Short mmCIF file of N, CA and C in Angstrom, two decimals:
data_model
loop_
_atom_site.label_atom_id
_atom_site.label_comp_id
_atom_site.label_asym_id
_atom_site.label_seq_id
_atom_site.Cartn_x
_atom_site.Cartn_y
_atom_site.Cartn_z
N UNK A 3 8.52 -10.43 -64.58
CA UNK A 3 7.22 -9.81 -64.68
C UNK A 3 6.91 -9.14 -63.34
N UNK A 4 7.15 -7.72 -63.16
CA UNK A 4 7.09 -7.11 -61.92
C UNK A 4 5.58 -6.38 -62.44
N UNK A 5 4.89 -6.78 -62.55
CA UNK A 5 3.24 -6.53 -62.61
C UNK A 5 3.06 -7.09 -61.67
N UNK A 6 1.24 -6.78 -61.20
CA UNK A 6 0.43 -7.64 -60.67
C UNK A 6 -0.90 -7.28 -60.95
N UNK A 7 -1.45 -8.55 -61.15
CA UNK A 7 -2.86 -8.87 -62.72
C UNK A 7 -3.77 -8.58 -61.14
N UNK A 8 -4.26 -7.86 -61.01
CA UNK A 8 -5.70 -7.40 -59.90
C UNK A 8 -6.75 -8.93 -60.08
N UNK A 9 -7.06 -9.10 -61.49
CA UNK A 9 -8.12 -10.02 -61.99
C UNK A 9 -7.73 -11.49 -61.49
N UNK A 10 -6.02 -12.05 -61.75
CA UNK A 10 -5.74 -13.27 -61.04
C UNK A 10 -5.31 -13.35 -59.67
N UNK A 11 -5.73 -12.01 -59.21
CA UNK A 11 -5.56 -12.19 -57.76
C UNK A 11 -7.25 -12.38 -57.01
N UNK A 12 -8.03 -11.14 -57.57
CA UNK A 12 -9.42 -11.69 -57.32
C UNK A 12 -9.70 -12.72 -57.32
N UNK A 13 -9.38 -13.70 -58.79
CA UNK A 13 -9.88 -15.12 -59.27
C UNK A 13 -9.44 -16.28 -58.52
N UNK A 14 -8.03 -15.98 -57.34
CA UNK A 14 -7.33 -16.46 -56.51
C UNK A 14 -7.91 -16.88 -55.27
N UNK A 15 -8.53 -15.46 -55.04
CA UNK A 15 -9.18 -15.68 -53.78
C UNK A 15 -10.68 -15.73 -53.65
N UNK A 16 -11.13 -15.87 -55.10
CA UNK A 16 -12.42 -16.78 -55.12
C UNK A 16 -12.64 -18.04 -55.20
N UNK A 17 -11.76 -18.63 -55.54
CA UNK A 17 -11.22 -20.00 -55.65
C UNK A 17 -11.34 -20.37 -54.08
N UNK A 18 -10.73 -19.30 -53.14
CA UNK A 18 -10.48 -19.79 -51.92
C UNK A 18 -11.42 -19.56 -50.77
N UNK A 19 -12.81 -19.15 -51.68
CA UNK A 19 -13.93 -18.72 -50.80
C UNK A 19 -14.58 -19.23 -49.58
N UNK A 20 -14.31 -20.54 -49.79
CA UNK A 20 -14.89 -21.34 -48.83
C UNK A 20 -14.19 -21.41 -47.48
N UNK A 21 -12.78 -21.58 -47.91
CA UNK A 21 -12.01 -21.48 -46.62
C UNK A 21 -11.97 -20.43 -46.26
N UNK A 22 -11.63 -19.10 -47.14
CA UNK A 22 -12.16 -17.85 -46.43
C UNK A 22 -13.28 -17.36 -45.18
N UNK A 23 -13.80 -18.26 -46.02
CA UNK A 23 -15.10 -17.78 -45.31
C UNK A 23 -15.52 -18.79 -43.65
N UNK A 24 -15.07 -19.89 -43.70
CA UNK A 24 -14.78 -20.81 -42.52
C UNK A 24 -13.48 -20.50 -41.71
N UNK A 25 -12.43 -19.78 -42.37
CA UNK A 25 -11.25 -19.19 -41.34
C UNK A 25 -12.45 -18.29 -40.45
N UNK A 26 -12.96 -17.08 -41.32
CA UNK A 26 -13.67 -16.17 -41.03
C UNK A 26 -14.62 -16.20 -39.67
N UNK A 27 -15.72 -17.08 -39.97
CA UNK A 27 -16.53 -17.52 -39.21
C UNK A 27 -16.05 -18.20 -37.71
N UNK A 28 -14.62 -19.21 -38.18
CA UNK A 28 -13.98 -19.54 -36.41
C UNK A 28 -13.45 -18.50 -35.56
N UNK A 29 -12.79 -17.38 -35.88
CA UNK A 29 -12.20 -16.87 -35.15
C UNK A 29 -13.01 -16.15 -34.95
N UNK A 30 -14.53 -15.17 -36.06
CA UNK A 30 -15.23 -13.95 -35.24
C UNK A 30 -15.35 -14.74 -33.77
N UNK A 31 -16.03 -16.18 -34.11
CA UNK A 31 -16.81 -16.99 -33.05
C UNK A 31 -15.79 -17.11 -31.45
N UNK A 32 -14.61 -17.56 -31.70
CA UNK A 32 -13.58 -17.40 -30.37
C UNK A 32 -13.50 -16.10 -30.12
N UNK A 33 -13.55 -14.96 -30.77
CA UNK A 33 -12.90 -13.96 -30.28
C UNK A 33 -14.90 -13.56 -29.36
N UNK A 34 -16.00 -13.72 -29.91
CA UNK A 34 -17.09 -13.46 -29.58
C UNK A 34 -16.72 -14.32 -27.83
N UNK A 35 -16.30 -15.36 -27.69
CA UNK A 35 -16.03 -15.97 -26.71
C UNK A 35 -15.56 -15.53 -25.93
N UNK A 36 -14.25 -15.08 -26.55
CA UNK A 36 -13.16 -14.87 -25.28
C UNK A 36 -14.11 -13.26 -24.59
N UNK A 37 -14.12 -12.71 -25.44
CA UNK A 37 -14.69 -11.33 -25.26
C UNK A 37 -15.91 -11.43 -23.94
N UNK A 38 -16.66 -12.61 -23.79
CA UNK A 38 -17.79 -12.93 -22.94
C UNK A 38 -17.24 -14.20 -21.99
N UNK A 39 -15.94 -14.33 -22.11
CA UNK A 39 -15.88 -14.93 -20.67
C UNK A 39 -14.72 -14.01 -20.08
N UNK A 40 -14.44 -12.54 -20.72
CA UNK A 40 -13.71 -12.09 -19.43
C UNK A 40 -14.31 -11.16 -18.24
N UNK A 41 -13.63 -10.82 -17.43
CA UNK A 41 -14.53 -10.33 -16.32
C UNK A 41 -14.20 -8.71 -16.74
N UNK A 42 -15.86 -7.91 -16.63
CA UNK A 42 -15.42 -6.76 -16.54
C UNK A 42 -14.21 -6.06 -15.68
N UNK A 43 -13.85 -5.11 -16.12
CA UNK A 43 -13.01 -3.93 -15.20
C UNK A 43 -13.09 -3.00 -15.33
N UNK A 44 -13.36 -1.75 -14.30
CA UNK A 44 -13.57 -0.56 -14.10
C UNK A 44 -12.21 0.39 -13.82
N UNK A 45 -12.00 1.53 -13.94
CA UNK A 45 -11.22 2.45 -13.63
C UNK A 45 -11.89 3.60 -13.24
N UNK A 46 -11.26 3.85 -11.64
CA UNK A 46 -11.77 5.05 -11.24
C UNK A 46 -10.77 6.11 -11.27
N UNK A 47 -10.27 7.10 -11.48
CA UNK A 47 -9.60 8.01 -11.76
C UNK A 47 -9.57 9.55 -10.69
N UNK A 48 -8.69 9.73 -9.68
CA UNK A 48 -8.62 10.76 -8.62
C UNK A 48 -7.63 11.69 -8.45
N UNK A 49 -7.78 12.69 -8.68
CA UNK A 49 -6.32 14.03 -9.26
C UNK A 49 -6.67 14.72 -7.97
N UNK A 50 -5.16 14.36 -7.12
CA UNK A 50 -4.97 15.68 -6.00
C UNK A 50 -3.83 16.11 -5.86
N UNK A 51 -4.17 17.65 -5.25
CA UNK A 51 -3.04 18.71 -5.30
C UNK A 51 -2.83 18.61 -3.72
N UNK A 52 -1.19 18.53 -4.07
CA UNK A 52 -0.85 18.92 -2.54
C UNK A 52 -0.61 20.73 -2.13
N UNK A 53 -0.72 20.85 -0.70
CA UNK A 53 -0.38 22.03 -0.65
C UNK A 53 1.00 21.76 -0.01
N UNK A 54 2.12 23.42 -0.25
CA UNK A 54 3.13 22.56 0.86
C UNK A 54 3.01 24.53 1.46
N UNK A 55 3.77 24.56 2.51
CA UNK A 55 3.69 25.90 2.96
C UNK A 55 4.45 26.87 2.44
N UNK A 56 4.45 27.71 2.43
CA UNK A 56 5.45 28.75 1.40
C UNK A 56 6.96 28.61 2.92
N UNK A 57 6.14 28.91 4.11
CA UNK A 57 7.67 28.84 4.99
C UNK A 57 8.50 27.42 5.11
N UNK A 58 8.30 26.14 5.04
CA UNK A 58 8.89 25.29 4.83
C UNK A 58 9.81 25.12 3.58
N UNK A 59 9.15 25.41 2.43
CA UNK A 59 9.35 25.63 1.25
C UNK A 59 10.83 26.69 1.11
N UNK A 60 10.74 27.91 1.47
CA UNK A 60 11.39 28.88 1.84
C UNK A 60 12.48 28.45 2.65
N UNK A 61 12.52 27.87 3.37
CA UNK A 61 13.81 27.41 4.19
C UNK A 61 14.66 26.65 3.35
N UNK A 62 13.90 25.32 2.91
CA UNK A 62 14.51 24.61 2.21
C UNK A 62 15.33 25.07 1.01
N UNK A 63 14.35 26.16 0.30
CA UNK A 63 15.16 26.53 -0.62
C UNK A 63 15.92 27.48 -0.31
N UNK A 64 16.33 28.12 0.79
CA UNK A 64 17.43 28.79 1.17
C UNK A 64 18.80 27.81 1.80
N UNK A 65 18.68 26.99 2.79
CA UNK A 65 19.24 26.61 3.26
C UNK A 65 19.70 24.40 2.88
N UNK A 66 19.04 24.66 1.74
CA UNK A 66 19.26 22.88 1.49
C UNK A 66 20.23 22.79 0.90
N UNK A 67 21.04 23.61 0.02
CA UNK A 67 22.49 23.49 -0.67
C UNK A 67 23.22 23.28 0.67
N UNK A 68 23.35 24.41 1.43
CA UNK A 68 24.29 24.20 2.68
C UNK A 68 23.95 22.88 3.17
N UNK A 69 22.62 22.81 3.61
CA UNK A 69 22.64 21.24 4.61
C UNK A 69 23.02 20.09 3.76
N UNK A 70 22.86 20.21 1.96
CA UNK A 70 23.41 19.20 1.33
C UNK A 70 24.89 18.92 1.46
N UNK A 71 25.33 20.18 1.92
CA UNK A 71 27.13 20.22 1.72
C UNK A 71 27.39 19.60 2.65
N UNK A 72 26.39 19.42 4.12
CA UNK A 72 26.99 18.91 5.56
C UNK A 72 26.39 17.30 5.47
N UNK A 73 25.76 17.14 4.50
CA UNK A 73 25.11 15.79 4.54
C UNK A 73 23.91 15.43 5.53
N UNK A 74 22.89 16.75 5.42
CA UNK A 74 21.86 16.85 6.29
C UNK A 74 20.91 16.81 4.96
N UNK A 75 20.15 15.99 5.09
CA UNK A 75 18.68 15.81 4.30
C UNK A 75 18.01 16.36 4.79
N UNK A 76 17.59 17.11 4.06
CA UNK A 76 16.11 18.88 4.66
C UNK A 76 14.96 17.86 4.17
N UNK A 77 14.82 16.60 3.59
CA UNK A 77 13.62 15.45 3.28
C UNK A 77 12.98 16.07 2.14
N UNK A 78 12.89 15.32 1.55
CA UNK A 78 12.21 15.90 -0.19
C UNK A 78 11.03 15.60 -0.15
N UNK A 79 10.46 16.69 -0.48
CA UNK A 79 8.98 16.39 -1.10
C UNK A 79 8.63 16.31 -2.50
N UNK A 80 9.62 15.94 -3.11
CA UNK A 80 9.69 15.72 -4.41
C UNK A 80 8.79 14.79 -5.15
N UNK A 81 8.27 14.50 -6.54
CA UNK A 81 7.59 13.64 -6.98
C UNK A 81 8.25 11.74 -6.63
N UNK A 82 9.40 11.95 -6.77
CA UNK A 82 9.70 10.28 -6.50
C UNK A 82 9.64 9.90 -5.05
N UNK A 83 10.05 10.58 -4.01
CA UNK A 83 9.14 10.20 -2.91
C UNK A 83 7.79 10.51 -2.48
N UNK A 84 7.00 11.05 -2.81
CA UNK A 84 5.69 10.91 -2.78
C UNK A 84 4.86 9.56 -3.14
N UNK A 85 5.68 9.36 -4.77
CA UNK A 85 5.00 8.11 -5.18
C UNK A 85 6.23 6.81 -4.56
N UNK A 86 6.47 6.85 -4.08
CA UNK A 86 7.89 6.07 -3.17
C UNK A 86 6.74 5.49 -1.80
N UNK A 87 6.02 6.64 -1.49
CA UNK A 87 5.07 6.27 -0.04
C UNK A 87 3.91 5.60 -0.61
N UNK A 88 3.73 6.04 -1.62
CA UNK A 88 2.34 5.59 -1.99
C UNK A 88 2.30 4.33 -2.84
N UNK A 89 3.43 3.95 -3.03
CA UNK A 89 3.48 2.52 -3.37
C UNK A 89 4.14 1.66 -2.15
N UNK A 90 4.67 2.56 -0.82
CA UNK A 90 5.36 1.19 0.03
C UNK A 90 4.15 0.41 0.68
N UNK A 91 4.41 -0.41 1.64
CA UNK A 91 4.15 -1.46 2.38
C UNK A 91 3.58 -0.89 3.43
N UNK A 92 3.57 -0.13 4.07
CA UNK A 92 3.29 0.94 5.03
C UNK A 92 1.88 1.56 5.04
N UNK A 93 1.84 2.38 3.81
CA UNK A 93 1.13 3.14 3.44
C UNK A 93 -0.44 1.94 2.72
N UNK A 94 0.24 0.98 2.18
CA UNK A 94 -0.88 -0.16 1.73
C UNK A 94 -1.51 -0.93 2.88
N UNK A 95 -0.85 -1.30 4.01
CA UNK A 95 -1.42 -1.41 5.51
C UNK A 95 -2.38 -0.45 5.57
N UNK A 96 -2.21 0.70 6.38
CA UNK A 96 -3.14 1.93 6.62
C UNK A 96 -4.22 1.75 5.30
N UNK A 97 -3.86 1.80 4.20
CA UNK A 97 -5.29 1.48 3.11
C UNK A 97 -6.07 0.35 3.41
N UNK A 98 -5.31 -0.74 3.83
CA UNK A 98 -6.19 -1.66 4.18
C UNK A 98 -6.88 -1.69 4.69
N UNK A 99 -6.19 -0.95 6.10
CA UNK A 99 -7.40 -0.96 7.41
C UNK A 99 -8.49 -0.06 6.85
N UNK A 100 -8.07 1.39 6.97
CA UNK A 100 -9.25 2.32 5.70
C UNK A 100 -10.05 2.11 5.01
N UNK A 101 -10.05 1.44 3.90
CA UNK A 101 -11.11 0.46 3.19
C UNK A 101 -11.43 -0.57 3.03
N UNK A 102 -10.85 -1.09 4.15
CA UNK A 102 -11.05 -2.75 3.86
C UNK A 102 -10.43 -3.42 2.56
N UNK A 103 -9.26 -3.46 2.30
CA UNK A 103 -8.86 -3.83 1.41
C UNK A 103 -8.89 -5.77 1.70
N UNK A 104 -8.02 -6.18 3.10
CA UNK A 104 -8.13 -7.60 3.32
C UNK A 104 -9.63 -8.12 3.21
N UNK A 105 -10.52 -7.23 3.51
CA UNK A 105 -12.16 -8.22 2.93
C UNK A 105 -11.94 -8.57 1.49
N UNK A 106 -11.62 -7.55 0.48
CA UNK A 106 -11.87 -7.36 -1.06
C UNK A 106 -11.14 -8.59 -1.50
N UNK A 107 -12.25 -9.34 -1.80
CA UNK A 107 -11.70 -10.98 -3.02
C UNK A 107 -10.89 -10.15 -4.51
N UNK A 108 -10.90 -9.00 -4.73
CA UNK A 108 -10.20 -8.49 -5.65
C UNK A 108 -8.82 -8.09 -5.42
N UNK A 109 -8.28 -7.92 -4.40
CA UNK A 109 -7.14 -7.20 -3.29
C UNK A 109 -6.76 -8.21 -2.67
N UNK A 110 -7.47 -9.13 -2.14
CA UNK A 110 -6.67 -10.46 -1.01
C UNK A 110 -7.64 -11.63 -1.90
N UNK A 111 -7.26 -12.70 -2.68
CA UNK A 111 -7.76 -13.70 -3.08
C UNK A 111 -8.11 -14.44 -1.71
N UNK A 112 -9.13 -15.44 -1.83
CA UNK A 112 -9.71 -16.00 -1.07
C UNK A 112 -8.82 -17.22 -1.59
N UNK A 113 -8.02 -17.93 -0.17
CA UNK A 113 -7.35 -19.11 -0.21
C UNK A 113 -8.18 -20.25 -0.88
N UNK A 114 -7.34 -21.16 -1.58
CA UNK A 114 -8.19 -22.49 -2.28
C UNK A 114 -8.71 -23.35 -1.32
N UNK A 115 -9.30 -24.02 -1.73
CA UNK A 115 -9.72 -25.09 -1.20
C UNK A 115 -9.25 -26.53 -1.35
N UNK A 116 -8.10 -26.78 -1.59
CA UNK A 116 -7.59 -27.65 -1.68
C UNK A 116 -7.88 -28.46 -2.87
N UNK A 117 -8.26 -28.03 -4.09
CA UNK A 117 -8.71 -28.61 -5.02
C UNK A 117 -7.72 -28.75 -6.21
N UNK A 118 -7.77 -29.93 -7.06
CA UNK A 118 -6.66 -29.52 -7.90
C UNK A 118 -6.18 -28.28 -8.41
N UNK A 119 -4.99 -28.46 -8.92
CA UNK A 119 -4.78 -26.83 -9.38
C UNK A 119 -3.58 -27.40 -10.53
N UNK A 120 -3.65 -27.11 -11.69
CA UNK A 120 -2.83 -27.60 -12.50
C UNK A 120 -1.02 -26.39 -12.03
N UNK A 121 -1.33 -25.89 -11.83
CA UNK A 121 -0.18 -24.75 -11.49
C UNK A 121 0.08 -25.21 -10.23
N UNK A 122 -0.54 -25.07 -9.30
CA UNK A 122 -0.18 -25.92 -8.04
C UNK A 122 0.28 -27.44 -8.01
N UNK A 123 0.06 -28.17 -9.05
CA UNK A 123 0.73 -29.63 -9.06
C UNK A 123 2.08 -29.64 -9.71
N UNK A 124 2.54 -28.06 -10.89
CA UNK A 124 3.68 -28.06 -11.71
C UNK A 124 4.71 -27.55 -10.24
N UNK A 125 3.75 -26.56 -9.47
CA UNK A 125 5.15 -26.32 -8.36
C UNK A 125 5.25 -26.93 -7.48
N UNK A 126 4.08 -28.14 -6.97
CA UNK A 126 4.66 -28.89 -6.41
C UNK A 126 6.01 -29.87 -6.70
N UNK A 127 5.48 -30.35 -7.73
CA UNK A 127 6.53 -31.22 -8.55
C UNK A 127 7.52 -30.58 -9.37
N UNK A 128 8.15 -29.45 -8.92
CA UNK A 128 9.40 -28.80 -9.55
C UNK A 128 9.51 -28.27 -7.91
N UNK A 129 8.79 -27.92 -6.88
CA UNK A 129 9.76 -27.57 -6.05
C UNK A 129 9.87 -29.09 -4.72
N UNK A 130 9.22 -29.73 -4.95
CA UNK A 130 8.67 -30.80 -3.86
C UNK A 130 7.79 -30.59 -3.31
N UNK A 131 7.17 -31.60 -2.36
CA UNK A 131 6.24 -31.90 -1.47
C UNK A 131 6.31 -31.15 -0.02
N UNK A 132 7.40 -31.04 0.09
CA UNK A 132 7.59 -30.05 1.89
C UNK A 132 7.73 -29.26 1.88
N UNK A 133 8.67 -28.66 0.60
CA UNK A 133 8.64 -27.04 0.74
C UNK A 133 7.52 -26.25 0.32
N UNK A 134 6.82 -26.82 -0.85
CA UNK A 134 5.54 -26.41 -1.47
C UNK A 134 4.76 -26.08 -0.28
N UNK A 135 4.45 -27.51 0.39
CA UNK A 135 3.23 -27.15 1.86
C UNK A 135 3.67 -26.42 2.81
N UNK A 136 4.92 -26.19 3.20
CA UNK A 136 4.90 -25.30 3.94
C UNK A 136 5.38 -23.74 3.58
N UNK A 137 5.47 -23.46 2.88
CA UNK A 137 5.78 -21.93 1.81
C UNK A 137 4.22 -21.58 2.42
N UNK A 138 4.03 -20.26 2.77
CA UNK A 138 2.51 -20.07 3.25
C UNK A 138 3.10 -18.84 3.16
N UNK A 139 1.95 -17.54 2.10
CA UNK A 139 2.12 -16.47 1.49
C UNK A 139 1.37 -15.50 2.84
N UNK A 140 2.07 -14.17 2.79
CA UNK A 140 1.35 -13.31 3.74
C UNK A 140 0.31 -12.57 3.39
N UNK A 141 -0.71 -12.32 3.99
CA UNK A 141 -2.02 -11.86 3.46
C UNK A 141 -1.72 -10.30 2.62
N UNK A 142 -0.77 -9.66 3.60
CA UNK A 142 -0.66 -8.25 3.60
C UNK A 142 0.34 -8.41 2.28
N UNK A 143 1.08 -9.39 1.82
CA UNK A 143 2.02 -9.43 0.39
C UNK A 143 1.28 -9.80 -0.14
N UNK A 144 0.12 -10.58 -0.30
CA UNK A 144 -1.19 -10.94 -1.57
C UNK A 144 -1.65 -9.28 -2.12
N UNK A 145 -2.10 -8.48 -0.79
CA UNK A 145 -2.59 -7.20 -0.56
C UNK A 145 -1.13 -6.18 -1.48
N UNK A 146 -0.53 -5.81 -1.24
CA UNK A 146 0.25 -5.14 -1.48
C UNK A 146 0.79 -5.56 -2.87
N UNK A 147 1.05 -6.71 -3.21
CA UNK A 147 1.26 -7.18 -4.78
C UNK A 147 -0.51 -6.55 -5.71
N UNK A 148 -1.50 -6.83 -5.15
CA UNK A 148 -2.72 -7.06 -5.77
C UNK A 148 -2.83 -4.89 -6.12
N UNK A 149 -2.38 -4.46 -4.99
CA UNK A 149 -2.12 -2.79 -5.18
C UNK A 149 -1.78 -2.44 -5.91
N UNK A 150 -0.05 -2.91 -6.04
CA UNK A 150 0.79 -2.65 -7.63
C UNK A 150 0.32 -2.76 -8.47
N UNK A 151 -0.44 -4.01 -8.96
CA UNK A 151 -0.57 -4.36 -9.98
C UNK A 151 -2.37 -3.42 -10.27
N UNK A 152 -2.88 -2.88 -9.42
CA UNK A 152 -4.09 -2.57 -9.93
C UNK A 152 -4.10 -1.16 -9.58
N UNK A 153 -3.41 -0.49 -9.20
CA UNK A 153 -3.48 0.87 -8.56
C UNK A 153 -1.93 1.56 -9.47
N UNK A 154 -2.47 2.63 -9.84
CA UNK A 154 -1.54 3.53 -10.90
C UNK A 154 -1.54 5.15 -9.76
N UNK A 155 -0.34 5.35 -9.36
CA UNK A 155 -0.48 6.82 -9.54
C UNK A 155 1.22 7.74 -9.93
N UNK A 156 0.46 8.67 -10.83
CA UNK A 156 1.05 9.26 -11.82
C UNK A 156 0.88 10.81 -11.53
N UNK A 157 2.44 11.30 -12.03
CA UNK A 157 2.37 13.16 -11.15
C UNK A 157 1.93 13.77 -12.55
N UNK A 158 0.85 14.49 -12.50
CA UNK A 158 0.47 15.37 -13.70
C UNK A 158 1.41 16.76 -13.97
N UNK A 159 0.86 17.13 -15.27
CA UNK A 159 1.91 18.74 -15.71
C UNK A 159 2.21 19.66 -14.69
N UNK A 160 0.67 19.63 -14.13
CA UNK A 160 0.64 20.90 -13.47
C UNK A 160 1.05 20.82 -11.60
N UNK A 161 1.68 19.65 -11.62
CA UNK A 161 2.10 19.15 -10.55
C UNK A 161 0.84 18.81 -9.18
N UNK A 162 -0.11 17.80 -9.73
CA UNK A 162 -1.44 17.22 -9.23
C UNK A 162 -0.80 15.73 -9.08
N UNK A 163 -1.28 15.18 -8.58
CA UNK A 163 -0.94 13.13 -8.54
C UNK A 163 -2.45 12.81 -8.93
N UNK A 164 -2.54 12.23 -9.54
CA UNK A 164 -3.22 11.06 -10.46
C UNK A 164 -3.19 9.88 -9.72
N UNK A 165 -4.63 9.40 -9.16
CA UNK A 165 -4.59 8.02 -8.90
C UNK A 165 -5.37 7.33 -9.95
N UNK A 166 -5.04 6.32 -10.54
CA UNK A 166 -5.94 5.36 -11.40
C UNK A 166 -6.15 3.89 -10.32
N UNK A 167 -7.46 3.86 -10.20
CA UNK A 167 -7.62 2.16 -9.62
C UNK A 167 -8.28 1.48 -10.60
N UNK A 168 -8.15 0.14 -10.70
CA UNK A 168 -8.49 -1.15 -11.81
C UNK A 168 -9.59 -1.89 -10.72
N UNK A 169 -10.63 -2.42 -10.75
CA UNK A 169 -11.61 -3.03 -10.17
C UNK A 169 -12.47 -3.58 -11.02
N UNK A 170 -13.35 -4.57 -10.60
CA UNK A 170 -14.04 -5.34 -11.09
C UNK A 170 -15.39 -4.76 -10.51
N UNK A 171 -15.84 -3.95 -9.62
CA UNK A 171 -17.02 -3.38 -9.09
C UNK A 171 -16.55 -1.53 -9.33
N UNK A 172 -17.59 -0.90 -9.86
CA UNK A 172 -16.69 0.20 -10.29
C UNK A 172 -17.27 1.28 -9.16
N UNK A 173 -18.21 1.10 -8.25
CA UNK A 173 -18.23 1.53 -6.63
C UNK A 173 -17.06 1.79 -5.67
N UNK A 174 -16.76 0.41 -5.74
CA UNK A 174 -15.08 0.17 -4.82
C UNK A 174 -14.26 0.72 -5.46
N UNK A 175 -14.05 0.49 -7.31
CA UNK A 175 -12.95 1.33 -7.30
C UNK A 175 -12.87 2.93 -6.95
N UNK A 176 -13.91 3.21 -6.97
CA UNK A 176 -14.30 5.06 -6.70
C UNK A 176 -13.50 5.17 -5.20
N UNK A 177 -13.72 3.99 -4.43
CA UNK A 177 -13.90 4.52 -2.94
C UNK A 177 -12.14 4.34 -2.73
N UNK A 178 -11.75 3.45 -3.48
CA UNK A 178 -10.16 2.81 -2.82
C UNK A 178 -9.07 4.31 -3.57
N UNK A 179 -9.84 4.76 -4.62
CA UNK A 179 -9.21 6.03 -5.47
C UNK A 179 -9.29 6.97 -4.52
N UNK A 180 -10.73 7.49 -4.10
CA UNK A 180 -10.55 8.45 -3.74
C UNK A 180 -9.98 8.47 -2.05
#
């Protein structure tokens, strides 16, 4: 019987109204939850054009096959080193100092207080007691991980860079974008 009766499928899931309707009601209710205990986030969004000079430009493209042949790098200003600087270690220093990134509890977490930590007791007790306490993270690698993960920039069509920043105050993110 490759049918299917519409009427004993309705009559199916009237039968099952109640639980329907109590699946229904738990999850709007968690998802109403989860939805109000996460923390906002903002995106600020900053498109800039570089200029480069027509005579630099001009050299290079006359003379960079040859210096490629001698194994002289004429230095690229190409899209993958651009975003190569703007994601190193270097360049996230200088931001720091610039905007204060080491103040920002969003950018440099504020160290614990010594309070339990269920994640902090699993690595204690999978890595030990001595190495755990003395492993001590660098402010500027909290900083520079917290960058990656919240700072996007992306080369547009028309050859512009795209910064996207992620923030929880959507002020700061304007200021760390632009």
């Amino acid at each position: 019987d490759d049918e299917i009766d519409l009427k004993e499928l309705f009559f199916a899931l009237w039968a099952g109204k109640i639980w329907i309707a109590i699946c229904t009601v738990i999850f709007a209710f968690g998802a109403v939850l989860y939805a109000l205990s996460l923390d906002p986030k903002y995106e600020a969004k900053s498109v800039f054009e570089l200029k480069s000079s027509s005579r630099a430009s001009g050299l290079a493209s006359q003379f960079g096959g040859i210096a490629a042949l001698a194994g002289i790098s004429m230095g690229s200003s190409g899209d993958g080193a651009i975003l190569d600087r703007l994601a190193g270690r270097d360049f996230v220093v200088r931001l720091a100092g610039d905007v204060g990134l080491a103040e920002d509890p969003y950018f440099a977490p504020v160290a614990s207080d010594g309070g339990f930590s269920v994640r902090a007791a699993i690595k204690e007790l999978l890595m030990g007691g001595d190495e755990a306490a003395s492993e001590q993270n660098d402010p500027i690698d909290q900083i520079h991980e917290a960058y990656i993960a919240n700072v996007s920039v992306q080369s547009t069509k028309n050859g512009s860079y795209e910064v996207i920043v992620t923030h929880e105050d959507p002020d700061r993110a304007a200021v760390i974008a632009n």
